[in-house]
Amino acid sequence: MNILQAQQRQSVLPSLLNNEAKNNDNAEAMLKQKMFVKVITSKNKIFVGEPIMATYKFYVVMQINDQPTVTKQPEFAGCSVKELNFEQGPELENIDNLYYAVYTIRKVQLTPLQPGKFSLGKAFVENDVQLRNPDDPYVINRYNISISNADVSVDVSPLPEKDKPENFNGITGTFNISASVTNAKIPVGENGHLIVTIHGSGNIDAINKPKILWPANTEHFDGSDSQNINKAVFPITGERVFDIPFIGKKEEAIFIPPIQFSFFNTAIENYQTVATDSIEITFTKALARKDEFTNVVNYDISNRKYLWLVPAIAFIVALIGFISYRRNKKQVQSAKPVVNITAAPVFAQPQPVYHVKYRTDFSRYLSELENIKEDKQFFSRAKELLTKAIAERVDSNQNAEQLLIDELKQRTYDAPVCNKVAALYEALNINLYAPFETETELAFYFNELKHVIEELQAEG
């Protein structure tokens, strides 16, 4: 059970009960009128895909000597959920000439994914209350009061069909887009990187890579994406960054046309499309060492032979992870808790309710992968499955491989699994992005991926 507790207040209390409410049932009824849970929303009517903020607060009259416990956090369906930062309180609020201590239980950004009535769920609080008996001040009466917020919902309207852009993918909010290349002059056959950044506020998690019109004589790859968000504000602001590798096949100057991104601006209730500037790239003469290197690769490196690099990389990662783990472990052991016995009542940090984790059945995906015979398609799909398995293992929304590896290390401290993941990523990237062709044994990589996914799911 996910619990949120406050320290018991030590104030001397006058009786809150009238003479006619001395029996136990009447006392509980009177106490229930002195405390409640309230849901505050940023809006009551929204569009599909438009984020709203919901704040759950517990109110209790100041004179009550109590110890509240949040026994159940609200649950949500049919939406994406982002936890927001907040101050727990207490705050002081006057309602009908009574002063209430107000504690924030939870603050979330919710993004409904379908039209209709969207329920905001319920937060449940149990409160142990102590009151002195009005007839005998030396007798303490104890009550357990259970309360929850009233049913609250918001109206979710479908997005309008009028003027909807062809490249619209359901994103709402306000955004800008920019693009650049790491180097405007790139030798033929060498990797360049196109960096596309979408910045703004709204449902950033749902943003996909925008469509790019690549010129002739270029070849691009899947690449990676990452995000940085600020959860201290609403709507959540941040950016989604796409890093897309590419190569040129001949000496020439090219232009990548403006890259467009469309969204529904909820502030003006209309669709908007933003675009980057066009980007000029010059592919220069191939490096002189290129042919020599390619020949060496083709004659001397097969998948079996160059895979000695993978254990070497894995060993380095394991060594670093082990040292980091030992250092962190020593710091945790040496740290001593500091207790301030005079501290004011404080609520512990609320956490979302944890459910039984859903496990993806990868057997179907692996079966589909096994039937793919084209190298690029195979390695691209294999990388997607590996990323999905790691993200599910660490319960993350990230897609960037290095961020996922870092999270895996922090969550598991399992060096062997982390090493295999890093090594497999390295091997997949070599086959995807290396500017040369090698003979590949897809069955070998299939088995490696299958074993790693099984270990990730077993660790979960």
Short mmCIF file of C-alpha atoms in Angstrom, two decimals:
data_model
loop_
_atom_site.label_atom_id
_atom_site.label_comp_id
_atom_site.label_asym_id
_atom_site.label_seq_id
_atom_site.Cartn_x
_atom_site.Cartn_y
_atom_site.Cartn_z
CA MET A 1 0.00 0.00 0.00
CA ASN A 2 1.29 3.40 -0.92
CA ILE A 3 1.03 5.55 2.22
CA LEU A 4 1.48 9.23 2.98
CA GLN A 5 1.72 10.17 6.64
CA ALA A 6 1.94 13.30 8.77
CA GLN A 7 3.37 13.56 12.28
CA GLN A 8 0.73 13.99 14.96
CA ARG A 9 0.18 17.55 16.13
CA GLN A 10 0.78 18.08 19.86
CA SER A 11 -1.49 21.08 20.50
CA VAL A 12 -3.88 21.11 23.47
CA LEU A 13 -7.36 20.93 21.97
CA PRO A 14 -10.68 22.32 23.03
CA SER A 15 -13.56 19.98 22.35
CA LEU A 16 -15.05 20.37 18.88
CA LEU A 17 -18.16 18.50 19.90
CA ASN A 18 -21.35 20.05 21.12
CA ASN A 19 -23.16 18.50 24.04
CA GLU A 20 -25.65 16.88 21.67
CA ALA A 21 -22.83 15.05 19.83
CA LYS A 22 -21.28 13.10 22.68
CA ASN A 23 -22.03 9.59 21.45
CA ASN A 24 -19.57 7.91 19.12
CA ASP A 25 -21.69 8.05 15.94
CA ASN A 26 -22.45 11.72 16.30
CA ALA A 27 -18.81 12.46 17.10
CA GLU A 28 -17.63 10.82 13.88
CA ALA A 29 -20.28 12.66 11.87
CA MET A 30 -19.15 15.98 13.36
CA LEU A 31 -15.49 15.21 12.67
CA LYS A 32 -16.20 14.34 9.05
CA GLN A 33 -17.51 17.85 8.59
CA LYS A 34 -14.15 19.23 9.77
CA MET A 35 -12.01 17.57 7.11
CA PHE A 36 -12.28 16.82 3.40
CA VAL A 37 -10.32 16.03 0.20
CA LYS A 38 -10.66 18.42 -2.72
CA VAL A 39 -9.65 18.16 -6.40
CA ILE A 40 -8.65 21.37 -8.16
CA THR A 41 -8.37 21.36 -11.96
CA SER A 42 -6.84 23.91 -14.32
CA LYS A 43 -9.82 23.62 -16.71
CA ASN A 44 -13.21 21.91 -16.81
CA LYS A 45 -13.43 21.57 -20.60
CA ILE A 46 -10.53 20.50 -22.82
CA PHE A 47 -9.72 18.92 -26.18
CA VAL A 48 -8.39 15.43 -26.80
CA GLY A 49 -4.64 15.55 -26.25
CA GLU A 50 -4.80 18.80 -24.25
CA PRO A 51 -3.07 18.54 -20.85
CA ILE A 52 -4.85 19.57 -17.66
CA MET A 53 -3.44 19.91 -14.15
CA ALA A 54 -5.19 18.14 -11.28
CA THR A 55 -4.19 18.93 -7.69
CA TYR A 56 -5.42 16.81 -4.78
CA LYS A 57 -5.52 18.52 -1.36
CA PHE A 58 -6.44 17.39 2.14
CA TYR A 59 -8.14 19.96 4.42
CA VAL A 60 -8.44 19.60 8.20
CA VAL A 61 -9.53 22.12 10.85
CA MET A 62 -6.51 23.44 12.75
CA GLN A 63 -7.82 22.55 16.24
CA ILE A 64 -8.00 18.84 15.50
CA ASN A 65 -5.25 16.62 16.91
CA ASP A 66 -4.90 14.05 14.14
CA GLN A 67 -2.61 11.75 12.18
CA PRO A 68 -3.80 11.44 8.56
CA THR A 69 -2.70 8.68 6.21
CA VAL A 70 -3.28 8.63 2.44
CA THR A 71 -4.25 5.02 1.88
CA LYS A 72 -4.96 5.17 -1.85
CA GLN A 73 -3.91 7.57 -4.58
CA PRO A 74 -6.24 8.40 -7.49
CA GLU A 75 -6.07 6.12 -10.53
CA PHE A 76 -6.50 7.19 -14.13
CA ALA A 77 -7.50 5.44 -17.37
CA GLY A 78 -7.36 6.52 -20.99
CA CYS A 79 -4.72 9.21 -20.52
CA SER A 80 -1.01 9.84 -20.14
CA VAL A 81 0.16 10.88 -16.67
CA LYS A 82 3.07 13.10 -15.65
CA GLU A 83 3.85 13.76 -11.99
CA LEU A 84 4.41 17.45 -11.21
CA ASN A 85 6.58 18.93 -8.47
CA PHE A 86 4.80 20.60 -5.56
CA GLU A 87 5.14 21.92 -2.01
CA GLN A 88 3.32 19.67 0.45
CA GLY A 89 2.45 22.35 2.94
CA PRO A 90 0.77 22.89 5.29
CA GLU A 91 -0.89 26.06 4.06
CA LEU A 92 -3.46 27.99 6.08
CA GLU A 93 -6.90 28.68 4.60
CA ASN A 94 -9.99 30.33 6.12
CA ILE A 95 -13.30 28.71 5.13
CA ASP A 96 -16.50 29.95 6.79
CA ASN A 97 -14.51 31.44 9.68
CA LEU A 98 -12.69 28.18 10.37
CA TYR A 99 -8.95 27.89 9.77
CA TYR A 100 -7.87 24.76 7.92
CA ALA A 101 -4.43 23.22 7.52
CA VAL A 102 -4.15 22.31 3.83
CA TYR A 103 -1.79 19.58 2.58
CA THR A 104 -1.15 18.77 -1.06
CA ILE A 105 -1.45 15.03 -1.69
CA ARG A 106 -0.63 14.88 -5.39
CA LYS A 107 -0.25 17.10 -8.44
CA VAL A 108 -0.32 15.62 -11.95
CA GLN A 109 -0.53 16.61 -15.60
CA LEU A 110 -3.13 14.44 -17.33
CA THR A 111 -3.58 14.20 -21.09
CA PRO A 112 -6.83 12.44 -22.12
CA LEU A 113 -6.56 10.39 -25.29
CA GLN A 114 -10.23 10.08 -26.21
CA PRO A 115 -13.35 12.32 -26.11
CA GLY A 116 -16.09 12.09 -23.47
CA LYS A 117 -16.28 12.38 -19.69
CA PHE A 118 -12.83 11.96 -18.14
CA SER A 119 -12.85 10.87 -14.47
CA LEU A 120 -10.18 12.24 -12.15
CA GLY A 121 -10.40 9.32 -9.73
CA LYS A 122 -10.35 9.46 -5.94
CA ALA A 123 -7.78 9.93 -3.22
CA PHE A 124 -8.59 8.18 0.08
CA VAL A 125 -7.43 9.45 3.46
CA GLU A 126 -7.79 7.76 6.85
CA ASN A 127 -7.36 10.07 9.81
CA ASP A 128 -6.74 8.98 13.40
CA VAL A 129 -8.16 11.71 15.62
CA GLN A 130 -7.80 12.22 19.38
CA LEU A 131 -10.30 14.37 21.29
CA ARG A 132 -10.61 14.97 24.99
CA ASN A 133 -13.87 13.87 26.51
CA PRO A 134 -15.89 17.04 27.27
CA ASP A 135 -17.13 15.43 30.52
CA ASP A 136 -13.74 14.18 31.68
CA PRO A 137 -10.61 16.04 30.39
CA TYR A 138 -8.40 13.13 31.48
CA VAL A 139 -10.10 10.73 29.05
CA ILE A 140 -9.02 10.73 25.40
CA ASN A 141 -11.50 9.54 22.80
CA ARG A 142 -10.01 8.15 19.60
CA TYR A 143 -11.72 8.07 16.19
CA ASN A 144 -10.73 6.73 12.76
CA ILE A 145 -12.25 8.86 10.02
CA SER A 146 -12.16 7.73 6.36
CA ILE A 147 -12.79 10.30 3.63
CA SER A 148 -12.27 10.77 -0.11
CA ASN A 149 -12.89 13.46 -2.69
CA ALA A 150 -16.18 13.71 -4.54
CA ASP A 151 -16.51 12.36 -8.09
CA VAL A 152 -14.96 14.90 -10.44
CA SER A 153 -14.72 14.73 -14.22
CA VAL A 154 -13.87 17.05 -17.10
CA ASP A 155 -15.45 17.24 -20.55
CA VAL A 156 -13.10 16.19 -23.36
CA SER A 157 -14.04 17.38 -26.85
CA PRO A 158 -12.72 15.84 -30.10
CA LEU A 159 -10.31 17.92 -32.15
CA PRO A 160 -11.98 19.73 -35.05
CA GLU A 161 -11.68 18.25 -38.53
CA LYS A 162 -11.73 21.66 -40.21
CA ASP A 163 -8.30 22.86 -41.39
CA LYS A 164 -6.55 19.80 -39.94
CA PRO A 165 -3.06 19.53 -41.59
CA GLU A 166 -2.12 16.31 -43.37
CA ASN A 167 0.95 15.83 -41.19
CA PHE A 168 -0.93 16.37 -37.90
CA ASN A 169 -0.29 13.55 -35.40
CA GLY A 170 -2.49 14.53 -32.47
CA ILE A 171 -0.11 16.84 -30.59
CA THR A 172 -1.62 19.81 -28.75
CA GLY A 173 0.10 22.76 -27.08
CA THR A 174 2.48 25.43 -28.36
CA PHE A 175 5.75 24.49 -30.07
CA ASN A 176 8.67 25.68 -32.18
CA ILE A 177 11.00 23.61 -34.36
CA SER A 178 14.62 24.02 -35.36
CA ALA A 179 17.17 21.91 -37.24
CA SER A 180 20.91 21.91 -37.83
CA VAL A 181 23.72 19.62 -38.91
CA THR A 182 26.85 18.91 -36.91
CA ASN A 183 29.01 19.67 -39.94
CA ALA A 184 27.95 21.44 -43.14
CA LYS A 185 30.86 19.90 -45.11
CA ILE A 186 31.02 16.12 -45.02
CA PRO A 187 33.21 13.74 -47.03
CA VAL A 188 31.29 11.28 -49.21
CA GLY A 189 30.53 8.11 -47.26
CA GLU A 190 31.16 9.68 -43.86
CA ASN A 191 28.43 10.00 -41.25
CA GLY A 192 26.75 13.36 -40.76
CA HIS A 193 24.12 14.10 -38.13
CA LEU A 194 20.88 16.05 -38.58
CA ILE A 195 19.63 17.40 -35.23
CA VAL A 196 15.92 18.27 -35.12
CA THR A 197 14.63 19.94 -31.94
CA ILE A 198 10.96 20.51 -31.10
CA HIS A 199 10.58 22.82 -28.10
CA GLY A 200 7.47 24.00 -26.30
CA SER A 201 4.74 23.01 -23.85
CA GLY A 202 2.18 20.23 -24.10
CA ASN A 203 2.29 16.45 -24.49
CA ILE A 204 6.01 16.25 -25.33
CA ASP A 205 6.13 12.47 -24.75
CA ALA A 206 3.85 11.84 -27.74
CA ILE A 207 5.95 13.76 -30.29
CA ASN A 208 7.31 11.56 -33.07
CA LYS A 209 10.10 12.28 -35.52
CA PRO A 210 8.75 14.67 -38.18
CA LYS A 211 8.82 13.75 -41.85
CA ILE A 212 12.05 14.76 -43.61
CA LEU A 213 12.31 15.05 -47.39
CA TRP A 214 15.82 13.71 -48.02
CA PRO A 215 17.48 14.73 -51.29
CA ALA A 216 18.60 12.16 -53.85
CA ASN A 217 21.99 10.49 -53.33
CA THR A 218 21.66 10.54 -49.54
CA GLU A 219 20.99 7.69 -47.18
CA HIS A 220 19.66 8.18 -43.66
CA PHE A 221 19.27 5.90 -40.63
CA ASP A 222 16.88 5.61 -37.69
CA GLY A 223 19.02 7.49 -35.18
CA SER A 224 17.93 8.25 -31.64
CA ASP A 225 15.78 10.70 -29.72
CA SER A 226 15.79 12.17 -26.22
CA GLN A 227 13.81 14.64 -24.20
CA ASN A 228 14.36 17.23 -21.48
CA ILE A 229 11.37 18.47 -19.52
CA ASN A 230 10.63 20.88 -16.70
CA LYS A 231 8.05 19.43 -14.29
CA ALA A 232 8.05 22.51 -12.08
CA VAL A 233 5.61 24.32 -14.40
CA PHE A 234 2.30 23.56 -16.06
CA PRO A 235 1.88 22.74 -18.85
CA ILE A 236 5.13 20.77 -18.77
CA THR A 237 7.69 22.50 -20.97
CA GLY A 238 10.75 21.04 -22.60
CA GLU A 239 12.13 19.71 -25.83
CA ARG A 240 12.29 16.56 -27.90
CA VAL A 241 15.56 16.11 -29.79
CA PHE A 242 16.05 13.77 -32.76
CA ASP A 243 19.59 12.83 -33.84
CA ILE A 244 19.47 11.33 -37.35
CA PRO A 245 22.66 9.99 -38.98
CA PHE A 246 23.03 10.22 -42.76
CA ILE A 247 25.63 9.87 -45.51
CA GLY A 248 26.09 11.29 -49.01
CA LYS A 249 26.85 9.10 -52.02
CA LYS A 250 28.43 11.65 -54.38
CA GLU A 251 30.27 14.96 -54.34
CA GLU A 252 27.69 17.75 -54.53
CA ALA A 253 25.87 20.45 -52.61
CA ILE A 254 22.36 19.58 -51.43
CA PHE A 255 19.54 21.26 -49.54
CA ILE A 256 17.34 19.59 -46.93
CA PRO A 257 13.96 21.32 -47.39
CA PRO A 258 12.21 22.98 -44.43
CA ILE A 259 10.99 20.41 -41.90
CA GLN A 260 7.40 20.98 -40.79
CA PHE A 261 5.64 20.19 -37.51
CA SER A 262 1.91 20.65 -36.99
CA PHE A 263 0.00 20.88 -33.70
CA PHE A 264 -3.32 22.08 -32.32
CA ASN A 265 -2.90 25.30 -30.37
CA THR A 266 -5.42 25.04 -27.52
CA ALA A 267 -4.96 28.72 -26.59
CA ILE A 268 -6.41 29.91 -29.91
CA GLU A 269 -8.29 26.65 -30.67
CA ASN A 270 -6.77 26.31 -34.11
CA TYR A 271 -4.14 24.27 -35.96
CA GLN A 272 -0.67 25.68 -36.51
CA THR A 273 2.31 24.53 -38.56
CA VAL A 274 5.87 25.61 -37.82
CA ALA A 275 8.89 24.90 -40.02
CA THR A 276 12.68 25.00 -39.95
CA ASP A 277 14.87 26.84 -42.43
CA SER A 278 16.31 24.80 -45.28
CA ILE A 279 19.75 23.36 -44.59
CA GLU A 280 22.64 23.37 -47.06
CA ILE A 281 25.16 20.52 -46.95
CA THR A 282 28.20 20.00 -49.14
CA PHE A 283 29.49 16.49 -49.70
CA THR A 284 33.20 16.70 -50.40
CA LYS A 285 35.67 14.23 -51.85
CA ALA A 286 35.87 10.92 -50.00
CA LEU A 287 38.77 10.53 -47.62
CA ALA A 288 41.83 8.95 -49.20
CA ARG A 289 42.05 6.29 -46.50
CA LYS A 290 38.50 5.23 -47.19
CA ASP A 291 39.16 2.57 -49.82
CA GLU A 292 42.05 1.10 -47.88
CA PHE A 293 39.96 0.89 -44.73
CA THR A 294 37.03 -0.67 -46.60
CA ASN A 295 39.28 -3.33 -48.12
CA VAL A 296 40.74 -4.20 -44.74
CA VAL A 297 37.23 -4.46 -43.30
CA ASN A 298 35.87 -6.61 -46.11
CA TYR A 299 38.79 -9.04 -46.01
CA ASP A 300 39.63 -9.18 -42.34
CA ILE A 301 36.46 -8.44 -40.39
CA SER A 302 33.44 -10.67 -40.28
CA ASN A 303 30.81 -10.56 -37.59
CA ARG A 304 32.48 -13.39 -35.76
CA LYS A 305 35.91 -11.74 -35.89
CA TYR A 306 35.10 -8.18 -34.90
CA LEU A 307 32.81 -9.29 -32.06
CA TRP A 308 35.91 -9.47 -29.83
CA LEU A 309 35.36 -5.72 -29.58
CA VAL A 310 32.03 -6.29 -27.89
CA PRO A 311 33.36 -8.22 -24.84
CA ALA A 312 36.13 -5.63 -24.51
CA ILE A 313 33.60 -2.82 -24.37
CA ALA A 314 31.45 -4.85 -22.00
CA PHE A 315 34.40 -5.43 -19.68
CA ILE A 316 35.12 -1.69 -19.48
CA VAL A 317 31.46 -0.92 -18.77
CA ALA A 318 31.39 -3.65 -16.09
CA LEU A 319 34.50 -2.29 -14.41
CA ILE A 320 33.15 1.26 -14.32
CA GLY A 321 29.75 0.05 -13.08
CA PHE A 322 31.32 -2.10 -10.35
CA ILE A 323 33.52 0.77 -9.08
CA SER A 324 30.54 3.13 -9.11
CA TYR A 325 28.39 0.60 -7.26
CA ARG A 326 31.02 0.03 -4.54
CA ARG A 327 31.50 3.78 -4.12
CA ASN A 328 27.76 4.43 -3.84
CA LYS A 329 27.33 1.52 -1.46
CA LYS A 330 30.03 2.88 0.87
CA GLN A 331 28.44 6.32 0.82
CA VAL A 332 25.04 4.85 1.72
CA GLN A 333 26.53 2.82 4.56
CA SER A 334 28.45 5.76 5.98
CA ALA A 335 25.50 8.18 5.81
CA LYS A 336 23.72 8.68 9.15
CA PRO A 337 20.16 9.98 9.35
CA VAL A 338 19.64 13.32 11.04
CA VAL A 339 16.48 13.55 13.14
CA ASN A 340 15.00 16.88 14.16
CA ILE A 341 12.58 16.10 16.97
CA THR A 342 11.27 19.67 17.02
CA ALA A 343 10.29 19.69 13.35
CA ALA A 344 6.82 20.86 12.41
CA PRO A 345 4.34 18.30 11.03
CA VAL A 346 5.49 17.25 7.57
CA PHE A 347 3.93 15.02 4.94
CA ALA A 348 6.14 12.41 3.28
CA GLN A 349 6.60 12.69 -0.50
CA PRO A 350 3.54 11.15 -2.20
CA GLN A 351 4.15 8.54 -4.85
CA PRO A 352 1.80 7.22 -7.55
CA VAL A 353 0.02 3.99 -6.77
CA TYR A 354 2.03 1.06 -8.10
CA HIS A 355 0.23 -1.55 -10.13
CA VAL A 356 1.31 -5.00 -11.20
CA LYS A 357 3.73 -4.24 -14.00
CA TYR A 358 2.53 -5.22 -17.44
CA ARG A 359 4.98 -7.45 -19.27
CA THR A 360 5.11 -7.36 -23.03
CA ASP A 361 4.97 -10.74 -24.74
CA PHE A 362 8.00 -10.38 -27.00
CA SER A 363 7.56 -13.81 -28.61
CA ARG A 364 5.38 -12.41 -31.41
CA TYR A 365 7.80 -9.56 -32.12
CA LEU A 366 10.76 -11.92 -32.11
CA SER A 367 8.94 -14.26 -34.49
CA GLU A 368 8.41 -11.36 -36.90
CA LEU A 369 12.04 -10.32 -36.55
CA GLU A 370 13.28 -13.83 -37.33
CA ASN A 371 11.55 -13.67 -40.72
CA ILE A 372 13.28 -10.42 -41.75
CA LYS A 373 16.15 -11.15 -44.14
CA GLU A 374 17.19 -7.62 -45.18
CA ASP A 375 20.07 -6.45 -42.97
CA LYS A 376 19.17 -2.80 -42.36
CA GLN A 377 15.55 -3.63 -41.64
CA PHE A 378 16.58 -6.47 -39.31
CA PHE A 379 19.04 -4.40 -37.25
CA SER A 380 16.70 -1.42 -37.09
CA ARG A 381 13.85 -3.58 -35.77
CA ALA A 382 16.19 -5.43 -33.40
CA LYS A 383 17.29 -2.12 -31.91
CA GLU A 384 13.65 -1.05 -31.43
CA LEU A 385 12.87 -4.28 -29.56
CA LEU A 386 15.94 -3.95 -27.34
CA THR A 387 15.00 -0.35 -26.51
CA LYS A 388 11.41 -1.36 -25.74
CA ALA A 389 12.56 -4.17 -23.43
CA ILE A 390 14.93 -1.89 -21.48
CA ALA A 391 12.35 0.90 -21.20
CA GLU A 392 9.81 -1.58 -19.83
CA ARG A 393 12.37 -3.00 -17.40
CA VAL A 394 13.18 0.42 -15.89
CA ASP A 395 9.64 1.85 -16.39
CA SER A 396 10.92 4.74 -18.52
CA ASN A 397 9.57 6.86 -21.36
CA GLN A 398 13.05 7.48 -22.75
CA ASN A 399 14.16 6.24 -26.16
CA ALA A 400 17.80 7.33 -26.15
CA GLU A 401 20.00 4.29 -25.65
CA GLN A 402 22.60 5.91 -23.38
CA LEU A 403 19.91 7.30 -21.07
CA LEU A 404 18.27 3.87 -20.89
CA ILE A 405 21.59 2.17 -20.12
CA ASP A 406 22.23 4.71 -17.35
CA GLU A 407 18.76 4.10 -15.89
CA LEU A 408 19.30 0.34 -16.09
CA LYS A 409 22.55 0.69 -14.12
CA GLN A 410 20.87 2.85 -11.49
CA ARG A 411 17.85 0.58 -11.11
CA THR A 412 19.53 -2.85 -11.15
CA TYR A 413 23.25 -2.60 -10.35
CA ASP A 414 23.36 -5.82 -12.39
CA ALA A 415 26.68 -5.45 -14.21
CA PRO A 416 26.39 -8.58 -16.42
CA VAL A 417 22.98 -7.55 -17.81
CA CYS A 418 24.09 -3.93 -18.29
CA ASN A 419 27.22 -5.13 -20.07
CA LYS A 420 25.27 -7.36 -22.45
CA VAL A 421 22.87 -4.51 -23.24
CA ALA A 422 25.70 -2.06 -23.96
CA ALA A 423 27.56 -4.61 -26.06
CA LEU A 424 24.49 -5.54 -28.07
CA TYR A 425 23.69 -1.87 -28.74
CA GLU A 426 27.27 -1.42 -29.93
CA ALA A 427 27.04 -4.39 -32.31
CA LEU A 428 23.66 -3.29 -33.69
CA ASN A 429 24.93 0.25 -34.27
CA ILE A 430 28.02 -1.04 -36.07
CA ASN A 431 25.82 -2.91 -38.52
CA LEU A 432 23.38 0.00 -38.91
CA TYR A 433 25.72 2.97 -39.22
CA ALA A 434 29.11 1.68 -40.37
CA PRO A 435 29.91 3.11 -43.82
CA PHE A 436 30.84 -0.30 -45.16
CA GLU A 437 29.15 -3.59 -45.87
CA THR A 438 30.01 -6.86 -44.15
CA GLU A 439 28.62 -10.34 -44.33
CA THR A 440 26.21 -10.74 -41.44
CA GLU A 441 24.80 -13.77 -39.66
CA LEU A 442 21.36 -12.57 -38.63
CA ALA A 443 20.64 -15.76 -36.68
CA PHE A 444 23.56 -14.98 -34.37
CA TYR A 445 22.21 -11.52 -33.54
CA PHE A 446 18.67 -12.85 -33.22
CA ASN A 447 19.74 -15.33 -30.54
CA GLU A 448 21.77 -12.69 -28.70
CA LEU A 449 18.81 -10.30 -28.67
CA LYS A 450 16.40 -13.02 -27.54
CA HIS A 451 18.64 -13.99 -24.60
CA VAL A 452 19.11 -10.37 -23.51
CA ILE A 453 15.35 -9.68 -23.61
CA GLU A 454 14.69 -12.83 -21.57
CA GLU A 455 17.21 -11.69 -18.95
CA LEU A 456 15.69 -8.20 -18.81
CA GLN A 457 12.22 -9.62 -18.23
CA ALA A 458 13.52 -12.11 -15.66
CA GLU A 459 15.22 -9.28 -13.75
CA GLY A 460 11.99 -7.27 -13.69
#
